[in-house]
Protein backbone atom coordinates (compact mmCIF):
# COMPACT_ATOMS: atom_id res chain seq x y z
CA UNK A 1 0.00 0.00 0.00
CA UNK A 2 1.00 3.61 -0.55
CA UNK A 3 3.29 5.19 2.07
CA UNK A 4 2.84 8.94 2.43
CA UNK A 5 5.57 11.22 3.70
CA UNK A 6 3.85 13.39 6.28
CA UNK A 7 4.34 16.62 8.16
CA UNK A 8 2.55 18.38 11.00
CA UNK A 9 -0.49 20.31 9.85
CA UNK A 10 -2.20 23.25 11.63
CA UNK A 11 -5.26 21.92 13.48
CA UNK A 12 -7.27 25.05 12.69
CA UNK A 13 -6.88 24.35 8.95
CA UNK A 14 -7.94 20.71 8.76
CA UNK A 15 -11.29 21.83 7.28
CA UNK A 16 -9.36 21.68 4.02
CA UNK A 17 -9.58 17.89 4.18
CA UNK A 18 -12.77 17.25 6.15
CA UNK A 19 -15.15 19.89 4.83
CA UNK A 20 -15.43 18.35 1.33
CA UNK A 21 -17.05 15.32 3.01
CA UNK A 22 -14.69 12.34 2.66
CA UNK A 23 -15.41 8.99 4.21
CA UNK A 24 -12.93 8.51 7.09
CA UNK A 25 -11.52 5.69 9.17
CA UNK A 26 -11.76 6.28 12.91
CA UNK A 27 -9.27 4.43 15.08
CA UNK A 28 -9.60 4.04 18.83
CA UNK A 29 -8.16 2.13 21.78
CA UNK A 30 -9.25 1.23 25.27
CA UNK A 31 -7.54 -1.06 27.78
CA UNK A 32 -5.29 -2.78 25.27
CA UNK A 33 -7.94 -3.22 22.63
CA UNK A 34 -7.86 -1.15 19.44
CA UNK A 35 -10.35 -0.87 16.63
CA UNK A 36 -11.19 0.91 13.38
CA UNK A 37 -14.54 1.98 12.01
CA UNK A 38 -15.64 3.55 8.75
CA UNK A 39 -17.48 6.85 9.22
CA UNK A 40 -19.33 9.04 6.77
CA UNK A 41 -21.37 11.34 8.98
CA UNK A 42 -19.24 14.18 10.29
CA UNK A 43 -18.98 17.96 10.05
CA UNK A 44 -16.60 20.78 10.83
CA UNK A 45 -18.07 22.87 13.67
CA UNK A 46 -15.35 25.36 14.60
CA UNK A 47 -11.79 26.40 13.64
CA UNK A 48 -10.41 27.37 17.05
CA UNK A 49 -10.77 25.15 18.89
CA UNK A 50 -10.82 22.75 15.95
CA UNK A 51 -14.16 21.01 16.54
CA UNK A 52 -15.63 18.13 14.52
CA UNK A 53 -19.09 16.67 15.09
CA UNK A 54 -19.31 12.92 14.41
CA UNK A 55 -22.23 10.54 14.38
CA UNK A 56 -21.21 7.20 15.88
CA UNK A 57 -23.94 4.61 16.12
CA UNK A 58 -24.18 2.90 19.50
CA UNK A 59 -24.17 -0.50 17.78
CA UNK A 60 -20.63 0.14 16.55
CA UNK A 61 -17.97 -1.66 18.53
CA UNK A 62 -15.96 1.59 18.50
CA UNK A 63 -18.76 3.47 20.26
CA UNK A 64 -17.76 2.24 23.73
CA UNK A 65 -14.02 2.46 23.06
CA UNK A 66 -14.28 6.12 22.11
CA UNK A 67 -16.78 6.99 24.82
CA UNK A 68 -14.62 5.41 27.53
CA UNK A 69 -11.18 6.52 26.36
CA UNK A 70 -12.54 9.95 25.30
CA UNK A 71 -10.13 9.84 22.37
CA UNK A 72 -9.86 8.70 18.79
CA UNK A 73 -8.05 9.41 15.55
CA UNK A 74 -9.75 10.50 12.34
CA UNK A 75 -7.75 9.05 9.45
CA UNK A 76 -8.36 10.05 5.84
CA UNK A 77 -8.04 7.17 3.36
CA UNK A 78 -7.54 7.72 -0.35
CA UNK A 79 -9.10 5.87 -3.25
CA UNK A 80 -6.42 3.14 -3.24
CA UNK A 81 -7.86 2.04 0.13
CA UNK A 82 -11.44 1.68 -1.17
CA UNK A 83 -11.57 -2.08 -0.50
CA UNK A 84 -10.20 -1.55 3.00
CA UNK A 85 -12.83 1.11 3.70
CA UNK A 86 -15.58 -1.31 2.71
CA UNK A 87 -13.99 -4.23 4.56
CA UNK A 88 -13.61 -2.23 7.76
CA UNK A 89 -17.25 -1.16 7.50
CA UNK A 90 -18.41 -4.72 6.85
CA UNK A 91 -16.73 -6.25 9.87
CA UNK A 92 -16.83 -5.76 13.62
CA UNK A 93 -14.00 -5.27 16.05
CA UNK A 94 -15.87 -7.55 18.42
CA UNK A 95 -14.78 -10.47 16.20
CA UNK A 96 -11.55 -9.50 14.46
CA UNK A 97 -8.45 -7.35 14.84
CA UNK A 98 -8.96 -4.91 12.00
CA UNK A 99 -5.36 -3.70 11.88
CA UNK A 100 -4.17 -7.29 11.34
CA UNK A 101 -7.01 -8.34 9.03
CA UNK A 102 -6.67 -5.37 6.70
CA UNK A 103 -2.87 -5.12 6.96
CA UNK A 104 -2.97 -1.59 8.32
CA UNK A 105 -0.06 -0.27 10.35
CA UNK A 106 -0.77 1.31 13.73
CA UNK A 107 1.42 4.30 14.52
CA UNK A 108 1.81 5.85 17.94
CA UNK A 109 0.15 9.23 18.33
CA UNK A 110 1.57 12.30 20.05
CA UNK A 111 -1.46 13.32 22.09
CA UNK A 112 -3.72 10.26 22.26
CA UNK A 113 -3.37 6.55 23.03
CA UNK A 114 -5.43 5.58 19.99
CA UNK A 115 -3.25 4.42 17.09
CA UNK A 116 -2.93 6.40 13.87
CA UNK A 117 -3.29 4.49 10.59
CA UNK A 118 -0.05 4.83 8.68
CA UNK A 119 -1.52 4.10 5.24
CA UNK A 120 -3.94 7.03 5.39
CA UNK A 121 -3.25 10.43 3.82
CA UNK A 122 -3.86 12.38 7.03
CA UNK A 123 -4.29 11.65 10.75
CA UNK A 124 -6.14 13.89 13.17
CA UNK A 125 -5.74 13.08 16.85
CA UNK A 126 -8.96 13.94 18.68
CA UNK A 127 -10.19 14.38 22.23
CA UNK A 128 -13.86 13.87 23.01
CA UNK A 129 -14.77 17.23 24.54
CA UNK A 130 -18.55 17.00 24.88
CA UNK A 131 -20.50 13.81 25.63
CA UNK A 132 -23.85 15.50 26.23
CA UNK A 133 -25.25 14.87 22.73
CA UNK A 134 -24.36 11.19 22.53
CA UNK A 135 -27.51 9.85 24.11
CA UNK A 136 -29.97 11.84 22.03
CA UNK A 137 -28.16 12.11 18.69
CA UNK A 138 -25.18 9.71 18.83
CA UNK A 139 -23.24 12.93 18.25
CA UNK A 140 -19.66 13.07 19.50
CA UNK A 141 -18.08 16.53 19.68
CA UNK A 142 -14.36 16.03 19.04
CA UNK A 143 -11.52 18.49 19.24
CA UNK A 144 -8.58 17.91 16.90
CA UNK A 145 -5.52 18.44 19.09
CA UNK A 146 -2.82 17.30 16.70
CA UNK A 147 -2.80 16.83 12.94
CA UNK A 148 -0.42 15.31 10.42
CA UNK A 149 -0.97 15.22 6.65
CA UNK A 150 0.91 14.01 3.60
CA UNK A 151 3.13 16.61 1.96
CA UNK A 152 2.08 15.51 -1.51
CA UNK A 153 -0.21 15.33 -3.40
CA UNK A 154 -1.67 18.65 -2.30
CA UNK A 155 -5.21 17.35 -2.72
CA UNK A 156 -5.76 13.66 -2.02
CA UNK A 157 -8.14 11.50 -4.07
CA UNK A 158 -10.71 10.93 -1.36
CA UNK A 159 -13.83 8.75 -1.27
CA UNK A 160 -17.25 10.31 -0.68
CA UNK A 161 -20.05 7.88 0.10
CA UNK A 162 -23.42 8.13 -1.64
CA UNK A 163 -25.08 5.10 -0.06
CA UNK A 164 -25.98 1.91 -1.97
CA UNK A 165 -22.33 0.91 -2.26
CA UNK A 166 -21.39 3.87 -4.46
CA UNK A 167 -18.49 6.22 -3.75
CA UNK A 168 -17.82 9.52 -5.48
CA UNK A 169 -14.09 10.09 -5.95
CA UNK A 170 -12.91 13.67 -5.51
CA UNK A 171 -12.31 15.35 -8.85
CA UNK A 172 -10.67 18.48 -10.21
CA UNK A 173 -10.22 21.72 -8.32
CA UNK A 174 -11.51 25.20 -9.00
CA UNK A 175 -9.63 28.14 -7.47
CA UNK A 176 -11.99 31.09 -7.09
CA UNK A 177 -9.91 32.82 -4.48
CA UNK A 178 -9.82 36.13 -6.37
CA UNK A 179 -13.63 36.27 -6.28
CA UNK A 180 -13.88 35.92 -2.49
CA UNK A 181 -13.99 38.67 0.06
CA UNK A 182 -10.95 37.90 2.24
CA UNK A 183 -13.06 37.55 5.40
CA UNK A 184 -15.15 34.84 3.74
CA UNK A 185 -12.35 32.51 2.74
CA UNK B 1 -28.70 28.99 -16.39
CA UNK B 2 -29.38 25.26 -16.52
CA UNK B 3 -32.98 24.19 -15.96
CA UNK B 4 -33.31 20.74 -14.42
CA UNK B 5 -36.39 18.59 -14.86
CA UNK B 6 -37.20 17.35 -11.36
CA UNK B 7 -39.21 14.69 -9.60
CA UNK B 8 -40.10 13.93 -6.01
CA UNK B 9 -37.34 12.10 -4.17
CA UNK B 10 -37.67 9.92 -1.03
CA UNK B 11 -36.64 12.02 1.99
CA UNK B 12 -34.99 9.01 3.65
CA UNK B 13 -32.62 8.68 0.68
CA UNK B 14 -31.33 12.26 0.36
CA UNK B 15 -28.04 11.17 1.98
CA UNK B 16 -27.13 10.25 -1.58
CA UNK B 17 -26.67 13.94 -2.30
CA UNK B 18 -25.69 15.43 1.06
CA UNK B 19 -23.36 12.79 2.51
CA UNK B 20 -20.57 13.40 -0.04
CA UNK B 21 -20.27 16.91 1.43
CA UNK B 22 -21.39 19.44 -1.21
CA UNK B 23 -21.59 23.14 -0.54
CA UNK B 24 -25.29 24.06 -0.44
CA UNK B 25 -27.46 27.15 -0.75
CA UNK B 26 -29.94 27.58 2.08
CA UNK B 27 -33.02 29.65 1.33
CA UNK B 28 -35.34 31.02 3.98
CA UNK B 29 -38.22 33.46 4.45
CA UNK B 30 -39.79 35.37 7.33
CA UNK B 31 -42.50 38.02 7.22
CA UNK B 32 -42.19 38.80 3.54
CA UNK B 33 -38.39 38.79 3.48
CA UNK B 34 -36.46 35.99 1.83
CA UNK B 35 -32.76 35.26 1.76
CA UNK B 36 -30.10 32.80 0.60
CA UNK B 37 -26.87 31.77 2.29
CA UNK B 38 -23.98 29.55 1.26
CA UNK B 39 -23.36 26.70 3.70
CA UNK B 40 -20.57 24.15 3.92
CA UNK B 41 -20.90 22.74 7.42
CA UNK B 42 -23.64 20.12 7.56
CA UNK B 43 -24.06 16.40 8.19
CA UNK B 44 -26.60 13.63 7.80
CA UNK B 45 -27.75 12.52 11.26
CA UNK B 46 -30.60 10.08 10.63
CA UNK B 47 -32.57 8.46 7.79
CA UNK B 48 -36.03 8.25 9.36
CA UNK B 49 -36.82 10.92 10.29
CA UNK B 50 -34.48 12.45 7.73
CA UNK B 51 -32.33 14.64 9.99
CA UNK B 52 -29.58 17.04 8.92
CA UNK B 53 -27.34 18.96 11.31
CA UNK B 54 -26.31 22.41 10.05
CA UNK B 55 -23.96 25.01 11.44
CA UNK B 56 -25.37 28.49 10.87
CA UNK B 57 -23.32 31.34 12.27
CA UNK B 58 -25.32 33.88 14.26
CA UNK B 59 -23.76 36.70 12.22
CA UNK B 60 -25.48 35.38 9.10
CA UNK B 61 -28.58 37.33 8.11
CA UNK B 62 -30.32 33.98 7.54
CA UNK B 63 -29.77 32.94 11.15
CA UNK B 64 -32.75 34.92 12.47
CA UNK B 65 -34.97 34.12 9.47
CA UNK B 66 -34.51 30.39 9.96
CA UNK B 67 -34.72 30.53 13.73
CA UNK B 68 -37.97 32.53 13.66
CA UNK B 69 -39.71 30.77 10.77
CA UNK B 70 -38.39 27.36 11.88
CA UNK B 71 -38.04 26.43 8.23
CA UNK B 72 -35.62 26.58 5.34
CA UNK B 73 -34.75 24.86 2.08
CA UNK B 74 -31.43 23.17 1.40
CA UNK B 75 -30.69 23.60 -2.31
CA UNK B 76 -27.85 21.77 -4.06
CA UNK B 77 -26.04 23.86 -6.68
CA UNK B 78 -23.88 22.32 -9.40
CA UNK B 79 -20.56 23.53 -10.74
CA UNK B 80 -22.18 25.86 -13.29
CA UNK B 81 -23.38 27.93 -10.30
CA UNK B 82 -19.89 28.34 -8.79
CA UNK B 83 -19.87 32.13 -9.23
CA UNK B 84 -23.33 32.38 -7.68
CA UNK B 85 -22.22 30.27 -4.71
CA UNK B 86 -19.32 32.64 -4.08
CA UNK B 87 -21.42 35.75 -4.69
CA UNK B 88 -24.13 34.62 -2.30
CA UNK B 89 -21.48 33.91 0.32
CA UNK B 90 -19.81 37.30 -0.21
CA UNK B 91 -22.95 39.37 0.23
CA UNK B 92 -25.53 39.86 2.95
CA UNK B 93 -29.31 39.73 2.75
CA UNK B 94 -29.37 42.74 5.05
CA UNK B 95 -28.30 44.83 2.04
CA UNK B 96 -29.49 43.11 -1.12
CA UNK B 97 -32.19 40.81 -2.46
CA UNK B 98 -30.10 37.78 -3.38
CA UNK B 99 -32.71 36.19 -5.64
CA UNK B 100 -32.79 39.37 -7.76
CA UNK B 101 -29.06 40.10 -7.62
CA UNK B 102 -28.00 36.62 -8.65
CA UNK B 103 -30.93 36.03 -11.03
CA UNK B 104 -32.16 33.00 -9.15
CA UNK B 105 -35.79 31.94 -9.46
CA UNK B 106 -37.79 31.38 -6.30
CA UNK B 107 -40.23 28.47 -6.51
CA UNK B 108 -43.04 27.84 -4.08
CA UNK B 109 -42.49 24.88 -1.79
CA UNK B 110 -45.02 22.22 -0.84
CA UNK B 111 -44.39 22.09 2.91
CA UNK B 112 -42.56 25.31 3.82
CA UNK B 113 -42.96 29.03 3.11
CA UNK B 114 -39.26 29.40 2.28
CA UNK B 115 -38.70 29.53 -1.51
CA UNK B 116 -36.90 26.78 -3.39
CA UNK B 117 -34.16 27.79 -5.82
CA UNK B 118 -35.19 26.61 -9.28
CA UNK B 119 -31.66 26.60 -10.76
CA UNK B 120 -30.35 24.06 -8.21
CA UNK B 121 -30.13 20.32 -8.85
CA UNK B 122 -32.12 19.35 -5.77
CA UNK B 123 -34.32 21.06 -3.17
CA UNK B 124 -34.92 19.73 0.32
CA UNK B 125 -37.68 21.43 2.31
CA UNK B 126 -36.75 21.42 5.98
CA UNK B 127 -38.38 22.04 9.35
CA UNK B 128 -36.27 23.13 12.28
CA UNK B 129 -37.05 20.40 14.80
CA UNK B 130 -34.57 21.12 17.60
CA UNK B 131 -33.36 24.59 18.62
CA UNK B 132 -31.59 23.48 21.78
CA UNK B 133 -28.09 23.33 20.26
CA UNK B 134 -28.19 26.72 18.55
CA UNK B 135 -26.91 28.76 21.45
CA UNK B 136 -23.92 26.55 22.27
CA UNK B 137 -22.93 25.24 18.84
CA UNK B 138 -24.89 27.28 16.25
CA UNK B 139 -26.19 23.83 15.34
CA UNK B 140 -29.62 23.62 13.74
CA UNK B 141 -31.24 20.18 13.65
CA UNK B 142 -33.39 20.09 10.52
CA UNK B 143 -35.83 17.48 9.31
CA UNK B 144 -36.21 17.11 5.56
CA UNK B 145 -39.97 16.85 5.05
CA UNK B 146 -40.11 17.03 1.26
CA UNK B 147 -37.46 16.50 -1.40
CA UNK B 148 -37.23 17.06 -5.13
CA UNK B 149 -34.23 16.23 -7.30
CA UNK B 150 -33.32 16.38 -10.96
CA UNK B 151 -34.03 13.23 -12.95
CA UNK B 152 -30.76 13.51 -14.84
CA UNK B 153 -27.80 13.44 -14.57
CA UNK B 154 -27.89 10.73 -11.96
CA UNK B 155 -24.93 12.22 -10.11
CA UNK B 156 -24.63 16.00 -10.20
CA UNK B 157 -21.28 17.80 -10.51
CA UNK B 158 -21.28 19.34 -7.05
CA UNK B 159 -18.89 21.77 -5.38
CA UNK B 160 -17.02 20.79 -2.20
CA UNK B 161 -15.33 23.61 -0.37
CA UNK B 162 -11.72 23.31 0.87
CA UNK B 163 -11.32 26.80 2.30
CA UNK B 164 -9.00 29.46 0.83
CA UNK B 165 -11.30 29.94 -2.16
CA UNK B 166 -10.75 26.44 -3.54
CA UNK B 167 -13.56 24.06 -4.47
CA UNK B 168 -13.20 20.38 -5.25
CA UNK B 169 -15.58 19.30 -8.00
CA UNK B 170 -17.13 15.85 -7.60
CA UNK B 171 -15.40 13.32 -9.82
CA UNK B 172 -15.97 9.80 -11.05
CA UNK B 173 -17.96 7.09 -9.26
CA UNK B 174 -16.95 3.74 -7.93
CA UNK B 175 -19.63 1.11 -7.43
CA UNK B 176 -18.53 -1.39 -4.79
CA UNK B 177 -22.04 -2.60 -4.03
CA UNK B 178 -21.16 -6.27 -4.52
CA UNK B 179 -18.52 -5.98 -1.78
CA UNK B 180 -20.93 -4.63 0.85
CA UNK B 181 -22.92 -6.59 3.36
CA UNK B 182 -26.52 -5.59 2.50
CA UNK B 183 -27.15 -4.22 6.00
CA UNK B 184 -24.22 -1.84 5.63
CA UNK B 185 -25.26 -0.17 2.40
JSON list of N, CA and C in Angstrom, two decimals, chain A residues 139-180:
[
{"chain": "A", "resi": 139, "resn": "UNK", "atom": "N", "xyz": [-24.15, 11.90, 18.76]},
{"chain": "A", "resi": 139, "resn": "UNK", "atom": "CA", "xyz": [-23.24, 12.93, 18.25]},
{"chain": "A", "resi": 139, "resn": "UNK", "atom": "C", "xyz": [-22.08, 13.15, 19.23]},
{"chain": "A", "resi": 140, "resn": "UNK", "atom": "N", "xyz": [-20.88, 12.88, 18.73]},
{"chain": "A", "resi": 140, "resn": "UNK", "atom": "CA", "xyz": [-19.66, 13.07, 19.50]},
{"chain": "A", "resi": 140, "resn": "UNK", "atom": "C", "xyz": [-19.03, 14.39, 19.07]},
{"chain": "A", "resi": 141, "resn": "UNK", "atom": "N", "xyz": [-18.76, 15.28, 20.02]},
{"chain": "A", "resi": 141, "resn": "UNK", "atom": "CA", "xyz": [-18.08, 16.53, 19.68]},
{"chain": "A", "resi": 141, "resn": "UNK", "atom": "C", "xyz": [-16.59, 16.32, 19.98]},
{"chain": "A", "resi": 142, "resn": "UNK", "atom": "N", "xyz": [-15.79, 16.31, 18.92]},
{"chain": "A", "resi": 142, "resn": "UNK", "atom": "CA", "xyz": [-14.36, 16.03, 19.04]},
{"chain": "A", "resi": 142, "resn": "UNK", "atom": "C", "xyz": [-13.54, 17.30, 18.80]},
{"chain": "A", "resi": 143, "resn": "UNK", "atom": "N", "xyz": [-12.46, 17.42, 19.54]},
{"chain": "A", "resi": 143, "resn": "UNK", "atom": "CA", "xyz": [-11.52, 18.49, 19.24]},
{"chain": "A", "resi": 143, "resn": "UNK", "atom": "C", "xyz": [-10.25, 17.88, 18.66]},
{"chain": "A", "resi": 144, "resn": "UNK", "atom": "N", "xyz": [-9.84, 18.36, 17.50]},
{"chain": "A", "resi": 144, "resn": "UNK", "atom": "CA", "xyz": [-8.58, 17.91, 16.90]},
{"chain": "A", "resi": 144, "resn": "UNK", "atom": "C", "xyz": [-7.45, 18.62, 17.63]},
{"chain": "A", "resi": 145, "resn": "UNK", "atom": "N", "xyz": [-6.60, 17.84, 18.29]},
{"chain": "A", "resi": 145, "resn": "UNK", "atom": "CA", "xyz": [-5.52, 18.44, 19.09]},
{"chain": "A", "resi": 145, "resn": "UNK", "atom": "C", "xyz": [-4.15, 18.32, 18.42]},
{"chain": "A", "resi": 146, "resn": "UNK", "atom": "N", "xyz": [-4.09, 17.48, 17.40]},
{"chain": "A", "resi": 146, "resn": "UNK", "atom": "CA", "xyz": [-2.82, 17.30, 16.70]},
{"chain": "A", "resi": 146, "resn": "UNK", "atom": "C", "xyz": [-3.14, 16.74, 15.31]},
{"chain": "A", "resi": 147, "resn": "UNK", "atom": "N", "xyz": [-2.51, 17.29, 14.30]},
{"chain": "A", "resi": 147, "resn": "UNK", "atom": "CA", "xyz": [-2.80, 16.83, 12.94]},
{"chain": "A", "resi": 147, "resn": "UNK", "atom": "C", "xyz": [-1.50, 16.60, 12.16]},
{"chain": "A", "resi": 148, "resn": "UNK", "atom": "N", "xyz": [-1.51, 15.56, 11.36]},
{"chain": "A", "resi": 148, "resn": "UNK", "atom": "CA", "xyz": [-0.42, 15.31, 10.42]},
{"chain": "A", "resi": 148, "resn": "UNK", "atom": "C", "xyz": [-1.06, 14.99, 9.06]},
{"chain": "A", "resi": 149, "resn": "UNK", "atom": "N", "xyz": [-0.43, 15.47, 8.00]},
{"chain": "A", "resi": 149, "resn": "UNK", "atom": "CA", "xyz": [-0.97, 15.22, 6.65]},
{"chain": "A", "resi": 149, "resn": "UNK", "atom": "C", "xyz": [0.18, 15.00, 5.69]},
{"chain": "A", "resi": 150, "resn": "UNK", "atom": "N", "xyz": [-0.11, 14.26, 4.62]},
{"chain": "A", "resi": 150, "resn": "UNK", "atom": "CA", "xyz": [0.91, 14.01, 3.60]},
{"chain": "A", "resi": 150, "resn": "UNK", "atom": "C", "xyz": [1.34, 15.34, 2.96]},
{"chain": "A", "resi": 151, "resn": "UNK", "atom": "N", "xyz": [2.58, 15.41, 2.58]},
{"chain": "A", "resi": 151, "resn": "UNK", "atom": "CA", "xyz": [3.13, 16.61, 1.96]},
{"chain": "A", "resi": 151, "resn": "UNK", "atom": "C", "xyz": [2.67, 16.70, 0.50]},
{"chain": "A", "resi": 152, "resn": "UNK", "atom": "N", "xyz": [2.53, 15.54, -0.12]},
{"chain": "A", "resi": 152, "resn": "UNK", "atom": "CA", "xyz": [2.08, 15.51, -1.51]},
{"chain": "A", "resi": 152, "resn": "UNK", "atom": "C", "xyz": [1.26, 14.24, -1.74]},
{"chain": "A", "resi": 153, "resn": "UNK", "atom": "N", "xyz": [0.24, 14.20, -2.60]},
{"chain": "A", "resi": 153, "resn": "UNK", "atom": "CA", "xyz": [-0.21, 15.33, -3.40]},
{"chain": "A", "resi": 153, "resn": "UNK", "atom": "C", "xyz": [-0.93, 16.37, -2.54]},
{"chain": "A", "resi": 154, "resn": "UNK", "atom": "N", "xyz": [-1.05, 17.58, -3.06]},
{"chain": "A", "resi": 154, "resn": "UNK", "atom": "CA", "xyz": [-1.67, 18.65, -2.30]},
{"chain": "A", "resi": 154, "resn": "UNK", "atom": "C", "xyz": [-3.12, 18.31, -1.95]},
{"chain": "A", "resi": 155, "resn": "UNK", "atom": "N", "xyz": [-3.82, 17.75, -2.94]},
{"chain": "A", "resi": 155, "resn": "UNK", "atom": "CA", "xyz": [-5.21, 17.35, -2.72]},
{"chain": "A", "resi": 155, "resn": "UNK", "atom": "C", "xyz": [-5.34, 15.85, -2.92]},
{"chain": "A", "resi": 156, "resn": "UNK", "atom": "N", "xyz": [-5.65, 15.13, -1.89]},
{"chain": "A", "resi": 156, "resn": "UNK", "atom": "CA", "xyz": [-5.76, 13.66, -2.02]},
{"chain": "A", "resi": 156, "resn": "UNK", "atom": "C", "xyz": [-7.02, 13.25, -2.79]},
{"chain": "A", "resi": 157, "resn": "UNK", "atom": "N", "xyz": [-6.97, 12.08, -3.41]},
{"chain": "A", "resi": 157, "resn": "UNK", "atom": "CA", "xyz": [-8.14, 11.50, -4.07]},
{"chain": "A", "resi": 157, "resn": "UNK", "atom": "C", "xyz": [-8.97, 10.78, -3.02]},
{"chain": "A", "resi": 158, "resn": "UNK", "atom": "N", "xyz": [-9.92, 11.49, -2.45]},
{"chain": "A", "resi": 158, "resn": "UNK", "atom": "CA", "xyz": [-10.71, 10.93, -1.36]},
{"chain": "A", "resi": 158, "resn": "UNK", "atom": "C", "xyz": [-11.99, 10.27, -1.86]},
{"chain": "A", "resi": 159, "resn": "UNK", "atom": "N", "xyz": [-12.59, 9.46, -0.97]},
{"chain": "A", "resi": 159, "resn": "UNK", "atom": "CA", "xyz": [-13.83, 8.75, -1.27]},
{"chain": "A", "resi": 159, "resn": "UNK", "atom": "C", "xyz": [-14.98, 9.45, -0.55]},
{"chain": "A", "resi": 160, "resn": "UNK", "atom": "N", "xyz": [-16.09, 9.62, -1.25]},
{"chain": "A", "resi": 160, "resn": "UNK", "atom": "CA", "xyz": [-17.25, 10.31, -0.68]},
{"chain": "A", "resi": 160, "resn": "UNK", "atom": "C", "xyz": [-18.46, 9.41, -0.87]},
{"chain": "A", "resi": 161, "resn": "UNK", "atom": "N", "xyz": [-19.03, 8.93, 0.22]},
{"chain": "A", "resi": 161, "resn": "UNK", "atom": "CA", "xyz": [-20.05, 7.88, 0.10]},
{"chain": "A", "resi": 161, "resn": "UNK", "atom": "C", "xyz": [-21.42, 8.43, -0.28]},
{"chain": "A", "resi": 162, "resn": "UNK", "atom": "N", "xyz": [-22.08, 7.74, -1.19]},
{"chain": "A", "resi": 162, "resn": "UNK", "atom": "CA", "xyz": [-23.42, 8.13, -1.64]},
{"chain": "A", "resi": 162, "resn": "UNK", "atom": "C", "xyz": [-24.49, 7.15, -1.17]},
{"chain": "A", "resi": 163, "resn": "UNK", "atom": "N", "xyz": [-24.12, 6.15, -0.39]},
{"chain": "A", "resi": 163, "resn": "UNK", "atom": "CA", "xyz": [-25.08, 5.10, -0.06]},
{"chain": "A", "resi": 163, "resn": "UNK", "atom": "C", "xyz": [-25.13, 4.09, -1.20]},
{"chain": "A", "resi": 164, "resn": "UNK", "atom": "N", "xyz": [-25.79, 2.95, -0.95]},
{"chain": "A", "resi": 164, "resn": "UNK", "atom": "CA", "xyz": [-25.98, 1.91, -1.97]},
{"chain": "A", "resi": 164, "resn": "UNK", "atom": "C", "xyz": [-24.68, 1.38, -2.56]},
{"chain": "A", "resi": 165, "resn": "UNK", "atom": "N", "xyz": [-23.59, 1.49, -1.79]},
{"chain": "A", "resi": 165, "resn": "UNK", "atom": "CA", "xyz": [-22.33, 0.91, -2.26]},
{"chain": "A", "resi": 165, "resn": "UNK", "atom": "C", "xyz": [-21.56, 1.77, -3.25]},
{"chain": "A", "resi": 166, "resn": "UNK", "atom": "N", "xyz": [-22.03, 3.00, -3.47]},
{"chain": "A", "resi": 166, "resn": "UNK", "atom": "CA", "xyz": [-21.39, 3.87, -4.46]},
{"chain": "A", "resi": 166, "resn": "UNK", "atom": "C", "xyz": [-20.58, 4.99, -3.79]},
{"chain": "A", "resi": 167, "resn": "UNK", "atom": "N", "xyz": [-19.34, 5.12, -4.22]},
{"chain": "A", "resi": 167, "resn": "UNK", "atom": "CA", "xyz": [-18.49, 6.22, -3.75]},
{"chain": "A", "resi": 167, "resn": "UNK", "atom": "C", "xyz": [-18.24, 7.20, -4.89]},
{"chain": "A", "resi": 168, "resn": "UNK", "atom": "N", "xyz": [-18.30, 8.49, -4.56]},
{"chain": "A", "resi": 168, "resn": "UNK", "atom": "CA", "xyz": [-17.82, 9.52, -5.48]},
{"chain": "A", "resi": 168, "resn": "UNK", "atom": "C", "xyz": [-16.34, 9.71, -5.14]},
{"chain": "A", "resi": 169, "resn": "UNK", "atom": "N", "xyz": [-15.50, 9.81, -6.16]},
{"chain": "A", "resi": 169, "resn": "UNK", "atom": "CA", "xyz": [-14.09, 10.09, -5.95]},
{"chain": "A", "resi": 169, "resn": "UNK", "atom": "C", "xyz": [-13.86, 11.58, -6.22]},
{"chain": "A", "resi": 170, "resn": "UNK", "atom": "N", "xyz": [-13.12, 12.23, -5.34]},
{"chain": "A", "resi": 170, "resn": "UNK", "atom": "CA", "xyz": [-12.91, 13.67, -5.51]},
{"chain": "A", "resi": 170, "resn": "UNK", "atom": "C", "xyz": [-12.28, 13.96, -6.86]},
{"chain": "A", "resi": 171, "resn": "UNK", "atom": "N", "xyz": [-12.75, 15.03, -7.50]},
{"chain": "A", "resi": 171, "resn": "UNK", "atom": "CA", "xyz": [-12.31, 15.35, -8.85]},
{"chain": "A", "resi": 171, "resn": "UNK", "atom": "C", "xyz": [-11.39, 16.55, -8.92]},
{"chain": "A", "resi": 172, "resn": "UNK", "atom": "N", "xyz": [-11.56, 17.33, -9.97]},
{"chain": "A", "resi": 172, "resn": "UNK", "atom": "CA", "xyz": [-10.67, 18.48, -10.21]},
{"chain": "A", "resi": 172, "resn": "UNK", "atom": "C", "xyz": [-10.94, 19.61, -9.21]},
{"chain": "A", "resi": 173, "resn": "UNK", "atom": "N", "xyz": [-10.08, 20.59, -9.22]},
{"chain": "A", "resi": 173, "resn": "UNK", "atom": "CA", "xyz": [-10.22, 21.72, -8.32]},
{"chain": "A", "resi": 173, "resn": "UNK", "atom": "C", "xyz": [-10.41, 23.02, -9.07]},
{"chain": "A", "resi": 174, "resn": "UNK", "atom": "N", "xyz": [-11.13, 23.92, -8.42]},
{"chain": "A", "resi": 174, "resn": "UNK", "atom": "CA", "xyz": [-11.51, 25.20, -9.00]},
{"chain": "A", "resi": 174, "resn": "UNK", "atom": "C", "xyz": [-11.05, 26.25, -8.00]},
{"chain": "A", "resi": 175, "resn": "UNK", "atom": "N", "xyz": [-10.11, 27.10, -8.39]},
{"chain": "A", "resi": 175, "resn": "UNK", "atom": "CA", "xyz": [-9.63, 28.14, -7.47]},
{"chain": "A", "resi": 175, "resn": "UNK", "atom": "C", "xyz": [-10.33, 29.45, -7.77]},
{"chain": "A", "resi": 176, "resn": "UNK", "atom": "N", "xyz": [-11.25, 29.84, -6.90]},
{"chain": "A", "resi": 176, "resn": "UNK", "atom": "CA", "xyz": [-11.99, 31.09, -7.09]},
{"chain": "A", "resi": 176, "resn": "UNK", "atom": "C", "xyz": [-11.59, 32.13, -6.05]},
{"chain": "A", "resi": 177, "resn": "UNK", "atom": "N", "xyz": [-10.38, 31.97, -5.56]},
{"chain": "A", "resi": 177, "resn": "UNK", "atom": "CA", "xyz": [-9.91, 32.82, -4.48]},
{"chain": "A", "resi": 177, "resn": "UNK", "atom": "C", "xyz": [-10.05, 34.32, -4.78]},
{"chain": "A", "resi": 178, "resn": "UNK", "atom": "N", "xyz": [-9.77, 34.70, -6.01]},
{"chain": "A", "resi": 178, "resn": "UNK", "atom": "CA", "xyz": [-9.82, 36.13, -6.37]},
{"chain": "A", "resi": 178, "resn": "UNK", "atom": "C", "xyz": [-11.24, 36.68, -6.30]},
{"chain": "A", "resi": 179, "resn": "UNK", "atom": "N", "xyz": [-12.23, 35.81, -6.32]},
{"chain": "A", "resi": 179, "resn": "UNK", "atom": "CA", "xyz": [-13.63, 36.27, -6.28]},
{"chain": "A", "resi": 179, "resn": "UNK", "atom": "C", "xyz": [-14.15, 36.44, -4.85]},
{"chain": "A", "resi": 180, "resn": "UNK", "atom": "N", "xyz": [-13.41, 35.90, -3.89]},
{"chain": "A", "resi": 180, "resn": "UNK", "atom": "CA", "xyz": [-13.88, 35.92, -2.49]},
{"chain": "A", "resi": 180, "resn": "UNK", "atom": "C", "xyz": [-13.52, 37.22, -1.79]}
]
